[in-house]
Short mmCIF file of C-alpha atoms in Angstrom, two decimals:
data_model
loop_
_atom_site.label_atom_id
_atom_site.label_comp_id
_atom_site.label_asym_id
_atom_site.label_seq_id
_atom_site.Cartn_x
_atom_site.Cartn_y
_atom_site.Cartn_z
CA MET A 1 -54.97 14.56 20.57
CA GLY A 2 -57.11 15.64 22.95
CA ARG A 3 -59.70 16.22 20.06
CA VAL A 4 -59.41 12.69 18.67
CA ARG A 5 -60.93 9.62 20.16
CA LEU A 6 -58.88 6.46 19.80
CA GLU A 7 -60.04 2.95 20.90
CA ALA A 8 -57.59 0.13 20.95
CA ILE A 9 -57.22 -2.56 18.27
CA THR A 10 -54.76 -5.25 17.41
CA TRP A 11 -52.47 -4.98 14.61
CA GLU A 12 -54.10 -7.82 12.42
CA ARG A 13 -57.54 -6.83 12.94
CA LEU A 14 -56.46 -3.10 12.32
CA GLY A 15 -54.60 -4.59 8.81
CA ASP A 16 -57.99 -6.32 7.72
CA LEU A 17 -60.28 -3.12 8.50
CA LEU A 18 -58.24 -1.34 6.41
CA ALA A 19 -58.09 -3.52 3.63
CA GLU A 20 -61.66 -4.01 3.56
CA ARG A 21 -62.17 -0.17 3.66
CA LEU A 22 -59.93 -0.09 0.64
CA LEU A 23 -61.85 -2.80 -1.49
CA ASP A 24 -64.83 0.09 -1.74
CA LEU A 25 -62.16 3.10 -2.07
CA LYS A 26 -63.29 5.17 -5.34
CA PRO A 27 -59.87 7.10 -6.65
CA ALA A 28 -60.40 10.25 -7.20
CA GLU A 29 -59.87 12.12 -10.54
CA SER A 30 -60.76 8.56 -12.58
CA SER A 31 -57.68 6.87 -11.64
CA PRO A 32 -58.03 3.37 -11.56
CA TRP A 33 -55.19 2.76 -9.04
CA PRO A 34 -56.47 4.07 -5.26
CA ARG A 35 -53.10 5.43 -3.76
CA ILE A 36 -52.83 5.35 0.15
CA ALA A 37 -50.37 6.64 2.25
CA PHE A 38 -49.06 5.21 5.40
CA ASP A 39 -47.29 8.38 7.04
CA GLY A 40 -44.80 7.92 9.78
CA ALA A 41 -41.67 8.44 11.26
CA PRO A 42 -39.19 5.35 10.69
CA ALA A 43 -39.46 4.67 14.53
CA ALA A 44 -43.40 4.12 14.35
CA ARG A 45 -42.97 1.86 11.25
CA PRO A 46 -45.52 2.94 8.80
CA GLY A 47 -44.00 0.07 6.33
CA ASP A 48 -44.87 -3.10 8.50
CA LEU A 49 -48.45 -1.49 8.56
CA ALA A 50 -48.36 -0.91 4.85
CA HIS A 51 -47.21 -4.98 4.13
CA ARG A 52 -49.87 -5.82 6.37
CA VAL A 53 -52.65 -4.01 4.65
CA SER A 54 -51.08 -5.52 1.48
CA GLN A 55 -51.14 -9.17 3.14
CA ALA A 56 -54.30 -8.92 3.72
CA LEU A 57 -55.68 -7.30 0.62
CA ARG A 58 -53.72 -10.26 -1.12
CA VAL A 59 -56.32 -12.51 0.67
CA ARG A 60 -59.09 -10.70 -0.65
CA GLY A 61 -57.99 -10.90 -4.13
CA ARG A 62 -56.83 -7.79 -4.99
CA SER A 63 -53.37 -6.42 -5.92
CA SER A 64 -50.80 -3.94 -4.56
CA LEU A 65 -47.57 -2.77 -4.46
CA VAL A 66 -45.79 -1.28 -1.48
CA VAL A 67 -43.36 1.39 -1.87
CA GLY A 68 -41.09 2.95 0.45
CA THR A 69 -39.71 6.23 0.03
CA GLU A 70 -36.55 5.23 1.35
CA GLY A 71 -35.90 3.97 -2.14
CA PHE A 72 -36.31 7.07 -3.00
CA LEU A 73 -33.75 9.05 -1.41
CA ARG A 74 -31.34 11.46 -3.18
CA PRO A 75 -27.88 10.75 -3.70
CA ALA A 76 -25.36 10.86 -0.71
CA SER A 77 -23.82 13.74 -2.16
CA VAL A 78 -26.57 15.48 -2.79
CA ARG A 79 -28.70 14.25 0.45
CA LEU A 80 -25.24 15.62 2.77
CA GLU A 81 -23.87 18.10 0.80
CA TYR A 82 -24.71 20.55 4.25
CA GLY A 83 -23.25 17.66 6.63
CA HIS A 84 -25.05 14.46 8.45
CA GLN A 85 -26.87 15.83 10.87
CA ASP A 86 -28.50 18.85 8.58
CA VAL A 87 -32.01 18.83 9.93
CA GLU A 88 -33.30 21.23 7.25
CA ALA A 89 -31.74 18.81 4.74
CA TYR A 90 -33.21 15.49 6.33
CA TYR A 91 -36.32 17.46 6.24
CA SER A 92 -37.09 19.45 2.83
CA GLY A 93 -34.22 17.72 0.66
CA TRP A 94 -33.58 14.07 1.18
CA TYR A 95 -36.48 12.33 -0.63
CA ASP A 96 -36.58 12.74 -4.43
CA THR A 97 -39.94 13.94 -4.40
CA GLY A 98 -39.59 14.64 -8.18
CA ALA A 99 -38.70 10.72 -8.78
CA LEU A 100 -41.75 9.87 -6.91
CA TRP A 101 -44.01 12.16 -8.84
CA ARG A 102 -42.54 10.40 -12.17
CA GLU A 103 -42.05 7.13 -11.71
CA VAL A 104 -44.82 6.32 -8.98
CA PHE A 105 -47.69 8.81 -9.53
CA GLY A 106 -47.60 9.65 -13.05
CA PRO A 107 -47.74 5.99 -13.85
CA LEU A 108 -51.31 5.87 -12.20
CA GLU A 109 -52.81 8.72 -13.41
CA ALA A 110 -55.96 8.58 -15.22
CA ASP A 111 -54.17 7.96 -18.34
CA GLY A 112 -51.22 6.07 -16.67
CA ASP A 113 -50.12 2.87 -17.57
CA GLY A 114 -49.82 1.34 -14.29
CA ARG A 115 -45.91 0.78 -15.10
CA VAL A 116 -44.39 1.67 -11.49
CA LEU A 117 -40.41 1.65 -10.44
CA PRO A 118 -40.64 0.42 -6.76
CA ASP A 119 -37.64 2.04 -5.92
CA LEU A 120 -34.49 4.19 -7.41
CA TRP A 121 -31.83 4.38 -5.30
CA ASP A 122 -29.89 2.33 -2.83
CA PRO A 123 -28.73 4.29 0.12
CA SER A 124 -26.43 1.91 1.56
CA ALA A 125 -24.30 1.24 -1.68
CA ASP A 126 -25.35 4.90 -2.73
CA ARG A 127 -26.11 3.78 -6.28
CA ALA A 128 -29.20 2.89 -8.37
CA THR A 129 -31.13 0.03 -7.82
CA ARG A 130 -31.97 -0.66 -11.61
CA SER A 131 -35.12 -2.47 -10.11
CA PRO A 132 -37.48 -3.21 -13.12
CA TYR A 133 -41.08 -1.82 -13.57
CA VAL A 134 -43.62 -3.28 -11.79
CA GLU A 135 -47.28 -3.34 -13.47
CA LEU A 136 -49.79 -3.01 -11.12
CA PRO A 137 -53.01 -3.85 -12.91
CA PRO A 138 -56.31 -1.49 -13.00
CA GLY A 139 -58.15 -1.49 -9.54
CA GLY A 140 -54.50 -2.66 -7.87
CA VAL A 141 -53.70 -0.29 -4.91
CA LEU A 142 -50.66 1.76 -4.06
CA LEU A 143 -49.58 1.73 -0.37
CA MET A 144 -47.02 4.09 -0.03
CA HIS A 145 -44.87 4.48 3.14
CA GLY A 146 -42.67 7.24 4.89
CA PRO A 147 -42.08 10.06 7.03
CA PHE A 148 -43.27 13.87 5.66
CA LEU A 149 -45.68 12.15 3.38
CA LEU A 150 -48.38 14.39 3.96
CA ARG A 151 -46.69 18.11 3.13
CA HIS A 152 -45.98 17.27 -0.43
CA TRP A 153 -49.44 17.27 -1.81
CA PHE A 154 -49.33 13.79 -3.30
CA PRO A 155 -52.36 12.43 -4.55
CA PHE A 156 -53.36 10.43 -2.13
CA ASP A 157 -56.87 8.53 -1.55
CA LEU A 158 -56.50 7.62 1.74
CA SER A 159 -53.86 8.60 4.73
CA VAL A 160 -53.04 6.96 7.66
CA HIS A 161 -50.71 8.74 10.30
CA VAL A 162 -48.81 6.36 12.57
CA LEU A 163 -48.54 8.46 15.77
CA LEU A 164 -45.90 8.05 18.21
CA SER A 165 -46.05 10.57 20.97
CA ARG A 166 -42.89 12.44 20.99
CA GLY A 167 -41.78 10.80 24.40
CA ALA A 168 -42.19 7.69 22.49
CA LEU A 169 -40.40 8.89 19.04
CA ARG A 170 -37.41 9.81 21.18
CA ARG A 171 -36.96 6.07 23.03
CA ARG A 172 -37.76 4.32 19.71
CA THR A 173 -35.44 6.43 17.75
CA PRO A 174 -31.82 4.82 17.74
CA GLU A 175 -29.61 7.52 19.57
CA ALA A 176 -27.32 8.40 16.77
CA GLU A 177 -30.51 9.61 14.80
CA HIS A 178 -31.92 12.41 17.56
CA TRP A 179 -30.64 14.83 15.76
CA THR A 180 -33.41 13.96 13.07
CA LEU A 181 -36.32 14.83 15.85
CA PRO A 182 -36.41 18.39 15.61
CA ALA A 183 -37.74 17.84 11.92
CA PHE A 184 -40.32 15.73 13.15
CA GLU A 185 -41.43 18.30 15.35
CA ARG A 186 -41.41 20.77 13.07
CA TYR A 187 -43.57 18.66 10.43
CA GLU A 188 -46.12 18.05 13.64
CA ARG A 189 -46.63 22.19 13.76
CA GLU A 190 -46.80 22.58 10.33
CA THR A 191 -48.75 20.16 8.72
CA ASP A 192 -50.59 18.64 11.71
CA PRO A 193 -50.82 15.23 10.50
CA VAL A 194 -52.80 14.05 13.16
CA GLU A 195 -55.93 16.23 11.54
CA THR A 196 -54.67 15.95 8.30
CA ALA A 197 -54.55 12.46 8.25
CA ASP A 198 -58.04 10.37 7.13
CA VAL A 199 -56.87 7.40 9.77
CA LEU A 200 -54.63 8.12 12.73
CA VAL A 201 -52.97 5.49 14.23
CA ARG A 202 -51.22 5.57 18.00
CA ALA A 203 -48.09 3.21 18.32
CA ASP A 204 -46.49 4.51 21.67
CA ASP A 205 -46.94 0.65 22.68
CA PRO A 206 -46.11 -1.32 19.55
CA ARG A 207 -47.58 -4.21 21.27
CA HIS A 208 -51.07 -2.26 21.58
CA PRO A 209 -52.09 -0.09 18.93
CA ALA A 210 -55.23 2.57 19.10
CA TRP A 211 -57.02 4.32 16.22
CA ASN A 212 -59.89 6.56 15.44
CA GLY A 213 -61.66 3.79 13.40
#
């Protein structure tokens, strides 16, 4: 973190500035749909920022779709095969990355039809959500949020990492979920999201974020 200079900002201003940046973003590989990552541990609440940006885009006349990877968890029989607190399974096997490629990223390729499945599995009921497909018009923006997003080679055109220090991550993670903390330490070592992400947002104090502009 010593190599990254951060400036204080409000969440509202941050949402507006990110939305303005996305208006001019040119997707890679000739796709008409920009694909944005909001990466971060659940305690960092990256989904809140994704929804804030979506609202800011709507005000500016740009369509967007927010997709959370918690809607693409694998069934409990697969996810919890090695127990309810298996760190390796949480890090590598909880999220159905194949379904994300097939149902979200595939339709947004250059020759895709833009019909995206917003979620696949309800982990509370442990059954398929049966949600209808959503058609994202050309120029519409995919805003995906969840943990460990930057380790899967997903074709993001811009990535935002919502960072918590280890102390803040522990404080803001429910005690029953502290067993997941080693997975985030591993992610930090192996992927280095601070350096990998295009935009870094520090949220140790949820009232006063800072970012690298």
